[in-house]
PDB file of C-alpha atoms in Angstrom:
ATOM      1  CA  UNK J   1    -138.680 -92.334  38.499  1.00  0.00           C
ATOM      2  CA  UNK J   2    -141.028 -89.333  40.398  1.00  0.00           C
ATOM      3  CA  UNK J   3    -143.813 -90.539  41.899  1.00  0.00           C
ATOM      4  CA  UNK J   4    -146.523 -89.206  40.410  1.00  0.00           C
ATOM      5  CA  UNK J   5    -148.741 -87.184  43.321  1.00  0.00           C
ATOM      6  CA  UNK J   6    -145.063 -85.599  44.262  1.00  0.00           C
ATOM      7  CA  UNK J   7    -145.410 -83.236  41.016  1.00  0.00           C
ATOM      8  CA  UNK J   8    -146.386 -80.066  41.043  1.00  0.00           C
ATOM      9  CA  UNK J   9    -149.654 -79.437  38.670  1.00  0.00           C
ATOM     10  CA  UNK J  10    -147.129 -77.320  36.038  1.00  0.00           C
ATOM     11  CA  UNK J  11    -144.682 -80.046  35.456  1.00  0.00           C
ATOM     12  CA  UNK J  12    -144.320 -83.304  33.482  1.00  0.00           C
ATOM     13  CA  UNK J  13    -142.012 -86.155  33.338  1.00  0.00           C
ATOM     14  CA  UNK J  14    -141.193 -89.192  31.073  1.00  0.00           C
ATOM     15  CA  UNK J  15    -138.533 -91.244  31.901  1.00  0.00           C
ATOM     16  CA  UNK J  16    -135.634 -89.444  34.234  1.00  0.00           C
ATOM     17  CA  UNK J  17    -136.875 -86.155  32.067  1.00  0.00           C
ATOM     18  CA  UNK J  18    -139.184 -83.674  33.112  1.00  0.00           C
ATOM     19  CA  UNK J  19    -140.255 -80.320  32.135  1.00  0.00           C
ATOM     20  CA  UNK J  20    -142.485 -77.212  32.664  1.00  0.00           C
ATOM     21  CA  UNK J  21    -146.032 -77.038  30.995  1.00  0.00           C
ATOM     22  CA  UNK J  22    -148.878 -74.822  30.580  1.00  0.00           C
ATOM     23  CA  UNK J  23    -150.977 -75.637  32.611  1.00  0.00           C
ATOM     24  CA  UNK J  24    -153.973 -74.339  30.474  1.00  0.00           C
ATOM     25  CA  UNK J  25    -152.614 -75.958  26.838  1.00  0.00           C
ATOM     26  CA  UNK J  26    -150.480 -79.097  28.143  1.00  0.00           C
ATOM     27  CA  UNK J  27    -147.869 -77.886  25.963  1.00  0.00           C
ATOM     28  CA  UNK J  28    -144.529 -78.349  27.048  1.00  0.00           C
ATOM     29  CA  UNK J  29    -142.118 -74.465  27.628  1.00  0.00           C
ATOM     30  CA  UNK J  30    -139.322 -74.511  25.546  1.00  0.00           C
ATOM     31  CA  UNK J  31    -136.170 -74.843  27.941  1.00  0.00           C
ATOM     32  CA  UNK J  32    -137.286 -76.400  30.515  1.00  0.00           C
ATOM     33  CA  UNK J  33    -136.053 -79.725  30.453  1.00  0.00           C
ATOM     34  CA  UNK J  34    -134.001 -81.294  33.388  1.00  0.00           C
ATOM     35  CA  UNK J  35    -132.416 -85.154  33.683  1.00  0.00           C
ATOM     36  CA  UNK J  36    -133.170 -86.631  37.094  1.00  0.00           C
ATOM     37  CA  UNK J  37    -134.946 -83.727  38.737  1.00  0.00           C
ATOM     38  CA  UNK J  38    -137.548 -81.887  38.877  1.00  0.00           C
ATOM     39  CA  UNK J  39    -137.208 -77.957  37.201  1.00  0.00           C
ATOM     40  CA  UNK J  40    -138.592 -75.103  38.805  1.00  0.00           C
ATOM     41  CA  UNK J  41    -141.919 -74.045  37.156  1.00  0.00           C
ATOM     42  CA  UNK J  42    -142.203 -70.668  38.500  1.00  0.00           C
ATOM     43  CA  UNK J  43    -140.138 -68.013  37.450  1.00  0.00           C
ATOM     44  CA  UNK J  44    -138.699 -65.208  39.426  1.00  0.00           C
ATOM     45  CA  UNK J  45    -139.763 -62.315  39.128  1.00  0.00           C
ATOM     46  CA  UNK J  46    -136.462 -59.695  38.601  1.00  0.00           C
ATOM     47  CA  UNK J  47    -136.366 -56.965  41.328  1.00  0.00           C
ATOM     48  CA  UNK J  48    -138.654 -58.611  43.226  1.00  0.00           C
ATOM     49  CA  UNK J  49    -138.039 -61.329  45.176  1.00  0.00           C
ATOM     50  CA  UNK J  50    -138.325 -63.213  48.306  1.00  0.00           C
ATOM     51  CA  UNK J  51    -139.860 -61.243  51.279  1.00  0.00           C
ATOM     52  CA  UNK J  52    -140.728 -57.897  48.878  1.00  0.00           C
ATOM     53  CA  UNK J  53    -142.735 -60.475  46.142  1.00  0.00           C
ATOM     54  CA  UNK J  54    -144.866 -61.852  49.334  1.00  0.00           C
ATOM     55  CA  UNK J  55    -145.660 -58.453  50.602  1.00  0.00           C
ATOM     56  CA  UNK J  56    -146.459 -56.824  46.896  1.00  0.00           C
ATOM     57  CA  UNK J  57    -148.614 -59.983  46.521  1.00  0.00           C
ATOM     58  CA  UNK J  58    -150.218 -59.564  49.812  1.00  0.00           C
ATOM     59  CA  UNK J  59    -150.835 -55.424  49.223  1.00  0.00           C
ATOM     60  CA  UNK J  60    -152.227 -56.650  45.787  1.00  0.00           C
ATOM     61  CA  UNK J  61    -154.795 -58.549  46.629  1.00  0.00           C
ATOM     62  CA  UNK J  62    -155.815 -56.379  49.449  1.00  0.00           C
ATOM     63  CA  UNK J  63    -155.813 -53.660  46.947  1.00  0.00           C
ATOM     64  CA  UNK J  64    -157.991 -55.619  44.831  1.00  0.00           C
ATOM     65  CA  UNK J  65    -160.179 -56.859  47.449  1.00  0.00           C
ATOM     66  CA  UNK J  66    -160.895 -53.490  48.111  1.00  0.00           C
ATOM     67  CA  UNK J  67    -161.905 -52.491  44.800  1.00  0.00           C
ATOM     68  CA  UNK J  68    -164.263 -55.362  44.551  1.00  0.00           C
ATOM     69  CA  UNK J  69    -165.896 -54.831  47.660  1.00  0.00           C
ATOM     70  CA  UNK J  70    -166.148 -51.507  46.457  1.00  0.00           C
ATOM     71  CA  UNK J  71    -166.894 -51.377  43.136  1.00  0.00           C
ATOM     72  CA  UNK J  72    -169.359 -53.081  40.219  1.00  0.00           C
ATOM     73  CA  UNK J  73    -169.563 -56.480  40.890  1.00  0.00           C
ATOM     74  CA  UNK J  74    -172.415 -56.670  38.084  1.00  0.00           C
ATOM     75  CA  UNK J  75    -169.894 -58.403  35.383  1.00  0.00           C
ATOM     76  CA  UNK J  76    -168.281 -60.746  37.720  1.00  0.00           C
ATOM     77  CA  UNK J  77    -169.398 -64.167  36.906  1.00  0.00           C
ATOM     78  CA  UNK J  78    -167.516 -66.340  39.112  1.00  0.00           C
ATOM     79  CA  UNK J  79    -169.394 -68.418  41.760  1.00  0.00           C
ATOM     80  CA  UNK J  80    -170.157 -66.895  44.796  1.00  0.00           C
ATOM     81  CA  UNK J  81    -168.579 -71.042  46.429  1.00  0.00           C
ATOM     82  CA  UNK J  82    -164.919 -69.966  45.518  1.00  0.00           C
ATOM     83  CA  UNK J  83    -162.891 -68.546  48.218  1.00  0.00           C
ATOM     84  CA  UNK J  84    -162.379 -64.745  48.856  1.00  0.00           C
ATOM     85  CA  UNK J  85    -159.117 -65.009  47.232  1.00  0.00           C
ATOM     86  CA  UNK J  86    -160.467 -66.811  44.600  1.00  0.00           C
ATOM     87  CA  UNK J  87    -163.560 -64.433  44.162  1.00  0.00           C
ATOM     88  CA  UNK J  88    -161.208 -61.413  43.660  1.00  0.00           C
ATOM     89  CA  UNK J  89    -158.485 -62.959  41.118  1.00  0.00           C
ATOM     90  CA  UNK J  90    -161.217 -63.828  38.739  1.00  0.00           C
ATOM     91  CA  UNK J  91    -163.522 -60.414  39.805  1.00  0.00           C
ATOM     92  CA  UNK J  92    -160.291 -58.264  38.470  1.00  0.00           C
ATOM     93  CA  UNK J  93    -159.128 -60.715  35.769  1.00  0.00           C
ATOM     94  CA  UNK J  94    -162.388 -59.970  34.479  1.00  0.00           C
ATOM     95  CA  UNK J  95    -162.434 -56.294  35.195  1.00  0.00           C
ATOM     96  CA  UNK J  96    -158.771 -55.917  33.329  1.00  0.00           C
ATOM     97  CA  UNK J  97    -160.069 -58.342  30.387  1.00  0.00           C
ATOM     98  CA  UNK J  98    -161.489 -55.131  28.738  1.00  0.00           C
ATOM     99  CA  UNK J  99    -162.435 -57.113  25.204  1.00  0.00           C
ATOM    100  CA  UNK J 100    -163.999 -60.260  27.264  1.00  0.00           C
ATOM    101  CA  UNK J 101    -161.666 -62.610  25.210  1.00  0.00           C
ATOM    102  CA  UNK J 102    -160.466 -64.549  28.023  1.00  0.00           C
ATOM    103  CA  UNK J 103    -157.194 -63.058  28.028  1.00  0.00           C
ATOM    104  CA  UNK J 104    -155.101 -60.262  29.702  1.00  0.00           C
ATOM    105  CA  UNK J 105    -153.277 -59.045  25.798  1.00  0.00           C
ATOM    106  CA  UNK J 106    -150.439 -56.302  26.573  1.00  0.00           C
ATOM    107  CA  UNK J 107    -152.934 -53.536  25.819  1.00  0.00           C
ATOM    108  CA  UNK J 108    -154.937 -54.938  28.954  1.00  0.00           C
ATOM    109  CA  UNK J 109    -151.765 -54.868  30.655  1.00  0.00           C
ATOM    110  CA  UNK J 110    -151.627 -50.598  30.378  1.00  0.00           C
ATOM    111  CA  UNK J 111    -154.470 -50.506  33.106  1.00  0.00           C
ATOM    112  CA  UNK J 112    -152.631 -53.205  35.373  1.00  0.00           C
ATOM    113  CA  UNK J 113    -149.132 -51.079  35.148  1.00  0.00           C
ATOM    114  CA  UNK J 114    -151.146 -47.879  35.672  1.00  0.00           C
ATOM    115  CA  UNK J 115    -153.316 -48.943  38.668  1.00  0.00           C
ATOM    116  CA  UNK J 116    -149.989 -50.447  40.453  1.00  0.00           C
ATOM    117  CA  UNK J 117    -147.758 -47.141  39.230  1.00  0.00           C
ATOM    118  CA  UNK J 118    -150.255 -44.971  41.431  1.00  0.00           C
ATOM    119  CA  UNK J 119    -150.079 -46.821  44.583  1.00  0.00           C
ATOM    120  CA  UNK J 120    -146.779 -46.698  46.051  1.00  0.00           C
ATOM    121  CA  UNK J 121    -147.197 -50.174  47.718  1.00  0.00           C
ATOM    122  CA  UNK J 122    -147.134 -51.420  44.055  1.00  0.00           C
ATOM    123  CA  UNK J 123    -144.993 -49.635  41.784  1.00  0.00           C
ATOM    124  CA  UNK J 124    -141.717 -51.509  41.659  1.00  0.00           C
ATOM    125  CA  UNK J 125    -142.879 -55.346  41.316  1.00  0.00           C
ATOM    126  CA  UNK J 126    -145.906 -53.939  39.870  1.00  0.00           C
ATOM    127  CA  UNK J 127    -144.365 -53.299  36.459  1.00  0.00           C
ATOM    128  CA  UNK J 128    -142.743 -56.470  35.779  1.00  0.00           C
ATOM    129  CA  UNK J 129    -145.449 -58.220  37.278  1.00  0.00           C
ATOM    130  CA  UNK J 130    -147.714 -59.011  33.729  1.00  0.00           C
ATOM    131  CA  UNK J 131    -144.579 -60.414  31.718  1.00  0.00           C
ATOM    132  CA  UNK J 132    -143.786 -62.318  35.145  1.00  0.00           C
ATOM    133  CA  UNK J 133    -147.410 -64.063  34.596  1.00  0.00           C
ATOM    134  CA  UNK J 134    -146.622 -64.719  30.945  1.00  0.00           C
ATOM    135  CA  UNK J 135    -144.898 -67.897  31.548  1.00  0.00           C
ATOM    136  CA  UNK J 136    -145.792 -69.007  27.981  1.00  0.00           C
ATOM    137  CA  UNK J 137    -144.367 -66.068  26.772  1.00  0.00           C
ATOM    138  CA  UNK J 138    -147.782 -65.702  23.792  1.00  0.00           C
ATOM    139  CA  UNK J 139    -148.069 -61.713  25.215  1.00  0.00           C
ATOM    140  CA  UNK J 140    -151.361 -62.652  26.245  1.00  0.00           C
ATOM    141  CA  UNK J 141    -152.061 -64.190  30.147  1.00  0.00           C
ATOM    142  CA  UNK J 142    -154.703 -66.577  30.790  1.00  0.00           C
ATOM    143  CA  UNK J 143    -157.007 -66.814  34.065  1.00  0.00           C
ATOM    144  CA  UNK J 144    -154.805 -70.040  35.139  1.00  0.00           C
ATOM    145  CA  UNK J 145    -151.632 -67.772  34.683  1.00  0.00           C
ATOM    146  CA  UNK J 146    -153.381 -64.754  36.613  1.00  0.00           C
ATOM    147  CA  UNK J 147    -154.060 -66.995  39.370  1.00  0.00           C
ATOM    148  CA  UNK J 148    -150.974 -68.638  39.596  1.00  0.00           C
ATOM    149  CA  UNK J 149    -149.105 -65.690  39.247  1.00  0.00           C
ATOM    150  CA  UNK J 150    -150.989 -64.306  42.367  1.00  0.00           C
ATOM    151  CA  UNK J 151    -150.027 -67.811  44.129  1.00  0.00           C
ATOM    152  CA  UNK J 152    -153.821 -68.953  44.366  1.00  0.00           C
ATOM    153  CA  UNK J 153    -154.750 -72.175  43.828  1.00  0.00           C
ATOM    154  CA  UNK J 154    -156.670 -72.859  40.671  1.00  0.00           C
ATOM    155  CA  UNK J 155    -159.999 -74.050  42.157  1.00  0.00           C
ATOM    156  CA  UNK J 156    -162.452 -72.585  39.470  1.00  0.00           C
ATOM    157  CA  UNK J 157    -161.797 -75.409  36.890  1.00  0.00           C
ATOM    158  CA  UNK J 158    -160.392 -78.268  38.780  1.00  0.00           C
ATOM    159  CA  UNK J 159    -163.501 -79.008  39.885  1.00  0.00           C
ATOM    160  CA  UNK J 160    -165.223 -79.297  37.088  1.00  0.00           C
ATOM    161  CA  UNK J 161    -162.786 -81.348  35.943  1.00  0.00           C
ATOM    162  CA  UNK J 162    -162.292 -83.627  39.093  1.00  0.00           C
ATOM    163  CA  UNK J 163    -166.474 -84.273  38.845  1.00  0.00           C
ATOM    164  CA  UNK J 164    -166.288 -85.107  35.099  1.00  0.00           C
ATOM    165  CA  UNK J 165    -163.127 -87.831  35.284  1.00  0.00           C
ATOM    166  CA  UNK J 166    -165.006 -89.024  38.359  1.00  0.00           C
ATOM    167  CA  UNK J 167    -167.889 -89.841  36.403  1.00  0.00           C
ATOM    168  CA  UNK J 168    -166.315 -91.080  32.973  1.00  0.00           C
ATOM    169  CA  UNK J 169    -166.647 -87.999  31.156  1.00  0.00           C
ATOM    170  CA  UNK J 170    -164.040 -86.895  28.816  1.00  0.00           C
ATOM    171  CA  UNK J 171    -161.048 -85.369  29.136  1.00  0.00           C
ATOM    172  CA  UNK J 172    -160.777 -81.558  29.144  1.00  0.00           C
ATOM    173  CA  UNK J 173    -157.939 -79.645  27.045  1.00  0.00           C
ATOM    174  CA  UNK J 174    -155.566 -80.930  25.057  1.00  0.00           C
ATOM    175  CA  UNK J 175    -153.953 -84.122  25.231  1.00  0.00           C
ATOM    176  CA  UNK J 176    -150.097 -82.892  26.752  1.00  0.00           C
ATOM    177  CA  UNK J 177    -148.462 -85.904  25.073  1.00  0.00           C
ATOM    178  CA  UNK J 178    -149.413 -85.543  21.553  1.00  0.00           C
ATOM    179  CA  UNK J 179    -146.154 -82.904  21.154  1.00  0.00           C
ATOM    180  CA  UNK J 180    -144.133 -85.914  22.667  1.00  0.00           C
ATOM    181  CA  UNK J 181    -145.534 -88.567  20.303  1.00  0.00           C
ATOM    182  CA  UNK J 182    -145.107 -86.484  17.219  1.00  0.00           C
ATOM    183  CA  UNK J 183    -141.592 -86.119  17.774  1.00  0.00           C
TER     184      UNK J 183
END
């Protein structure tokens, strides 16, 4: 029914159905499922929408460019090809991921809430922003949700994975249909 390339990269659809997916498991987010359309994937962030979300994320990310510029750059180990944008949402995922697990848990999130509660560009859609990015709701925010939460394009996988499909390699992740065919 949808033609494929008109998706965005967070949805899925079978039939006339489609719903929202994590984007870094494939698995499909409870509630999401619409009959002939397509559901909105991104959620809204409460108390801060429209022209104030643009401008937080704007003051964010020149916040954080700041800091990087800045700061340590020693433990960033992103390449030095990705955009600025790019550079900086991994540099302070990093930099918040205090444990190096690969994830933002809600004790990471402290430092985030803190940080955006001092600067008074920040503070009100700074402290829903975290559980915003949680769009799995698992209390624990990936570098694909940090990035799309900021509204950057995920560049620093895709093409790894774009080289690998182009030259018969395997799949990365898990398969997103094996929840549909064990139903």
């Amino acid at each position: 029914m949808f033609a494929k390339w008109s998706l965005p990269e967070n949805t899925m659809c079978s039939r006339s159905y489609c719903w929202c997916v994590n984007e870094t498991t494939g698995l499909e987010i409870p509630d999401t499922v619409t009959v002939n359309s397509i559901p909105n994937c991104d959620k809204p962030m409460a108390g801060c929408l429209g022209k104030k979300k643009i401008k937080f994320l704007e003051d964010l990310l020149e916040v954080y460019t700041k800091m990087m510029t800045q700061g340590d750059t020693r433990r960033y180990t992103g390449s030095r090809n990705l955009t600025l944008e790019d550079q900086v949402a991994k540099w302070n995922f990093q930099r918040l991921d205090e444990n190096g697990n690969g994830f933002l848990d809600r004790r990471e999130w402290k430092t985030f809430k803190s940080e955006t509660a001092a600067n008074s560009k920040l503070q009100k859609c700074g402290k829903k922003f975290p559980r915003h990015c949680d769009v799995n709701k698992d209390k624990k925010i990936t570098l694909i949700e940090w990035t799309n939460c900021l509204q950057i394009k995920q560049e620093i996988n895709s093409s790894r994975r774009t080289s690998q499909r182009s030259s018969g390699g395997p799949r990365i992740g898990k398969n997103p249909f094996t929840t549909i065919l064990q139903r």
